[in-house]
Amino acid sequence: MTKQPSFREIRYNEKRQRILENAARLFAQKGYENVSLEQIAARLKLNKASLYYYFKSKDEMFFLIQMQAIEQANAALEQVLESEADPKEKLREAIKSHVRIATRDYITGTFRQMELVLPRKLMVRVIAARDQFEKNFQKIILEGVEKGVFHRQYWKLAVMSILGTLNAIPRWYSPRGELSAEQIGEALAGFILKGLSVDE
Amino acid sequence: MTKQPSFREIRYNEKRQRILENAARLFAQKGYENVSLEQIAARLKLNKASLYYYFKSKDEMFFLIQMQAIEQANAALEQVLESEADPKEKLREAIKSHVRIATRDYITGTFRQMELVLPRKLMVRVIAARDQFEKNFQKIILEGVEKGVFHRQYWKLAVMSILGTLNAIPRWYSPRGELSAEQIGEALAGFILKGLSVDE
């Protein structure tokens, strides 16, 4: 049986999350390399020492932000995979829910800087989570291939094309742009589904 | 009238290009940060001092490699734009010729590390060349939109999706993979064109 978190733990976790999101915004604005722990603390009106109560290092913060973003994306995909929808609907939902996550302000900046070098021990965990993301997308497409809804030939290439499209969103998305995240998700899903589907 | 390059100049330029391509391969193998000028010189059986006869710094080399890759891509797109082909053929050719360039060994590694921070003065020139690449693709799509061949709605999003797909190629392409660059180009073009085209 999982122990209920105490009120103290809940508060600790909420505070930790708030620090993370603020750090993520700072990393996005100024670039990871240019942000010091002092600046993160100042933004939150904390002193640097109390930051260490929550995090061991800036690398740990950046690692956790990346992991959260990928894990949210994976959770969304897994929910889609478990649903009863048909393959086309699953793919549409997968794309739309991913766009929703990828366009959240603090996550946009995170995804944009994914290639930064983390210490190898942390990087392998990020890469493992990203591989899982790729596999989840493959499963969705493969289900459609097996049901004869999506083209079998070059289906892996289609997956890479979809991932390329989705991973690039944080590079060009702006919350001040003409299109909402919903519109972007809907339009990309339409475009991708049309490219991939066997004509009826 | 442009002066004919002398034999000495031709030799200088060929040597310079050979150094660049070898440096690019080293950067791709070991990561830019981990390669020293000494290692580049050693690989070419030169001493470090004679490298300076060709390049001012490692940054300059990396900058030139990036610029060459983008300029080759732009030249290919401009050739396509100037051709007499119809919009679908232009887009197919644009995608295929880009895949051909992006899968060349020393360029693959370069595109993979594009996000590395160059000194700002050099970075703005890389970004300008990449903007030109984006504009060239927009022109191709827009021509098709205006001729009623491609969907008008969300056409800019289609451009971003295509660029996302193409820019991701160096992340997953392997010369030891099942598909040749030609097959990849042909398949991606098929997929993209189907997604984008107004049904006949």
PDB file of C-alpha atoms in Angstrom, chain B residues 42-143:
ATOM      1  CA  ALA B  42      47.155  14.995 -36.629  1.00  0.00           C
ATOM      2  CA  ARG B  43      44.431  13.359 -38.698  1.00  0.00           C
ATOM      3  CA  LEU B  44      45.682  15.229 -41.746  1.00  0.00           C
ATOM      4  CA  LYS B  45      49.363  14.700 -40.888  1.00  0.00           C
ATOM      5  CA  LEU B  46      49.844  18.449 -40.569  1.00  0.00           C
ATOM      6  CA  ASN B  47      51.207  20.429 -37.685  1.00  0.00           C
ATOM      7  CA  LYS B  48      48.937  22.806 -35.859  1.00  0.00           C
ATOM      8  CA  ALA B  49      50.785  25.886 -37.117  1.00  0.00           C
ATOM      9  CA  SER B  50      50.085  25.025 -40.738  1.00  0.00           C
ATOM     10  CA  LEU B  51      46.369  24.709 -39.943  1.00  0.00           C
ATOM     11  CA  TYR B  52      46.437  28.423 -39.145  1.00  0.00           C
ATOM     12  CA  TYR B  53      47.539  29.043 -42.710  1.00  0.00           C
ATOM     13  CA  TYR B  54      44.027  27.913 -43.692  1.00  0.00           C
ATOM     14  CA  PHE B  55      41.788  28.782 -40.730  1.00  0.00           C
ATOM     15  CA  LYS B  56      41.762  31.291 -37.908  1.00  0.00           C
ATOM     16  CA  SER B  57      40.079  29.041 -35.344  1.00  0.00           C
ATOM     17  CA  LYS B  58      38.013  25.945 -34.723  1.00  0.00           C
ATOM     18  CA  ASP B  59      34.937  28.173 -34.604  1.00  0.00           C
ATOM     19  CA  GLU B  60      35.716  29.416 -38.083  1.00  0.00           C
ATOM     20  CA  MET B  61      35.958  25.853 -39.354  1.00  0.00           C
ATOM     21  CA  PHE B  62      32.678  24.857 -37.789  1.00  0.00           C
ATOM     22  CA  PHE B  63      31.068  27.998 -39.120  1.00  0.00           C
ATOM     23  CA  LEU B  64      32.303  27.312 -42.651  1.00  0.00           C
ATOM     24  CA  ILE B  65      31.112  23.709 -42.544  1.00  0.00           C
ATOM     25  CA  GLN B  66      27.655  24.816 -41.472  1.00  0.00           C
ATOM     26  CA  MET B  67      27.535  27.539 -44.101  1.00  0.00           C
ATOM     27  CA  GLN B  68      28.603  25.151 -46.847  1.00  0.00           C
ATOM     28  CA  ALA B  69      25.919  22.665 -45.860  1.00  0.00           C
ATOM     29  CA  ILE B  70      23.185  25.297 -45.808  1.00  0.00           C
ATOM     30  CA  GLU B  71      24.421  26.959 -48.980  1.00  0.00           C
ATOM     31  CA  GLN B  72      24.452  23.662 -50.839  1.00  0.00           C
ATOM     32  CA  ALA B  73      20.905  23.073 -49.647  1.00  0.00           C
ATOM     33  CA  ASN B  74      19.905  26.562 -50.761  1.00  0.00           C
ATOM     34  CA  ALA B  75      21.545  26.197 -54.150  1.00  0.00           C
ATOM     35  CA  ALA B  76      19.630  22.965 -54.710  1.00  0.00           C
ATOM     36  CA  LEU B  77      16.352  24.652 -53.769  1.00  0.00           C
ATOM     37  CA  GLU B  78      17.037  27.632 -55.991  1.00  0.00           C
ATOM     38  CA  GLN B  79      17.742  25.394 -58.938  1.00  0.00           C
ATOM     39  CA  VAL B  80      14.428  23.683 -58.327  1.00  0.00           C
ATOM     40  CA  LEU B  81      12.627  27.026 -58.016  1.00  0.00           C
ATOM     41  CA  GLU B  82      14.003  28.207 -61.339  1.00  0.00           C
ATOM     42  CA  SER B  83      13.060  25.041 -63.184  1.00  0.00           C
ATOM     43  CA  GLU B  84       9.987  24.709 -65.381  1.00  0.00           C
ATOM     44  CA  ALA B  85       8.526  21.794 -63.403  1.00  0.00           C
ATOM     45  CA  ASP B  86       5.013  21.972 -61.981  1.00  0.00           C
ATOM     46  CA  PRO B  87       4.600  22.615 -58.231  1.00  0.00           C
ATOM     47  CA  LYS B  88       4.313  18.955 -57.245  1.00  0.00           C
ATOM     48  CA  GLU B  89       7.402  18.023 -59.220  1.00  0.00           C
ATOM     49  CA  LYS B  90       9.257  20.970 -57.709  1.00  0.00           C
ATOM     50  CA  LEU B  91       8.383  19.912 -54.190  1.00  0.00           C
ATOM     51  CA  ARG B  92       9.353  16.314 -54.923  1.00  0.00           C
ATOM     52  CA  GLU B  93      12.687  17.408 -56.355  1.00  0.00           C
ATOM     53  CA  ALA B  94      13.287  19.835 -53.479  1.00  0.00           C
ATOM     54  CA  ILE B  95      12.763  17.093 -50.909  1.00  0.00           C
ATOM     55  CA  LYS B  96      14.837  14.556 -52.792  1.00  0.00           C
ATOM     56  CA  SER B  97      17.756  16.859 -53.402  1.00  0.00           C
ATOM     57  CA  HIS B  98      17.710  17.956 -49.797  1.00  0.00           C
ATOM     58  CA  VAL B  99      17.807  14.352 -48.588  1.00  0.00           C
ATOM     59  CA  ARG B 100      20.766  13.725 -50.896  1.00  0.00           C
ATOM     60  CA  ILE B 101      22.694  16.604 -49.308  1.00  0.00           C
ATOM     61  CA  ALA B 102      21.636  15.923 -45.726  1.00  0.00           C
ATOM     62  CA  THR B 103      22.765  12.299 -45.872  1.00  0.00           C
ATOM     63  CA  ARG B 104      26.327  12.961 -47.062  1.00  0.00           C
ATOM     64  CA  ASP B 105      28.593  11.722 -44.328  1.00  0.00           C
ATOM     65  CA  TYR B 106      30.320  14.885 -43.290  1.00  0.00           C
ATOM     66  CA  ILE B 107      27.166  16.946 -43.597  1.00  0.00           C
ATOM     67  CA  THR B 108      25.043  14.604 -41.496  1.00  0.00           C
ATOM     68  CA  GLY B 109      27.224  15.234 -38.487  1.00  0.00           C
ATOM     69  CA  THR B 110      27.216  18.956 -39.130  1.00  0.00           C
ATOM     70  CA  PHE B 111      23.466  19.278 -39.265  1.00  0.00           C
ATOM     71  CA  ARG B 112      23.188  17.182 -36.139  1.00  0.00           C
ATOM     72  CA  GLN B 113      25.175  19.713 -34.149  1.00  0.00           C
ATOM     73  CA  MET B 114      23.708  22.865 -35.605  1.00  0.00           C
ATOM     74  CA  GLU B 115      22.460  24.144 -32.307  1.00  0.00           C
ATOM     75  CA  LEU B 116      25.903  24.527 -30.833  1.00  0.00           C
ATOM     76  CA  VAL B 117      26.650  28.038 -29.862  1.00  0.00           C
ATOM     77  CA  LEU B 118      28.899  29.833 -32.288  1.00  0.00           C
ATOM     78  CA  PRO B 119      30.154  33.337 -31.506  1.00  0.00           C
ATOM     79  CA  ARG B 120      27.189  35.630 -32.097  1.00  0.00           C
ATOM     80  CA  LYS B 121      28.786  37.348 -35.101  1.00  0.00           C
ATOM     81  CA  LEU B 122      29.037  34.035 -36.925  1.00  0.00           C
ATOM     82  CA  MET B 123      25.741  32.679 -35.613  1.00  0.00           C
ATOM     83  CA  VAL B 124      23.720  35.499 -37.166  1.00  0.00           C
ATOM     84  CA  ARG B 125      25.109  34.557 -40.571  1.00  0.00           C
ATOM     85  CA  VAL B 126      24.179  30.907 -40.085  1.00  0.00           C
ATOM     86  CA  ILE B 127      20.696  31.931 -39.019  1.00  0.00           C
ATOM     87  CA  ALA B 128      20.329  34.210 -42.050  1.00  0.00           C
ATOM     88  CA  ALA B 129      21.262  31.333 -44.364  1.00  0.00           C
ATOM     89  CA  ARG B 130      18.786  29.059 -42.608  1.00  0.00           C
ATOM     90  CA  ASP B 131      16.075  31.702 -42.933  1.00  0.00           C
ATOM     91  CA  GLN B 132      16.787  31.791 -46.648  1.00  0.00           C
ATOM     92  CA  PHE B 133      16.384  28.008 -46.768  1.00  0.00           C
ATOM     93  CA  GLU B 134      13.002  28.337 -45.064  1.00  0.00           C
ATOM     94  CA  LYS B 135      11.935  31.078 -47.479  1.00  0.00           C
ATOM     95  CA  ASN B 136      12.907  28.970 -50.466  1.00  0.00           C
ATOM     96  CA  PHE B 137      10.705  26.160 -49.231  1.00  0.00           C
ATOM     97  CA  GLN B 138       7.872  28.581 -48.606  1.00  0.00           C
ATOM     98  CA  LYS B 139       8.173  29.804 -52.193  1.00  0.00           C
ATOM     99  CA  ILE B 140       7.848  26.285 -53.543  1.00  0.00           C
ATOM    100  CA  ILE B 141       4.761  25.559 -51.450  1.00  0.00           C
ATOM    101  CA  LEU B 142       3.210  28.946 -52.138  1.00  0.00           C
ATOM    102  CA  GLU B 143       3.575  28.478 -55.869  1.00  0.00           C
TER     103      GLU B 143
END
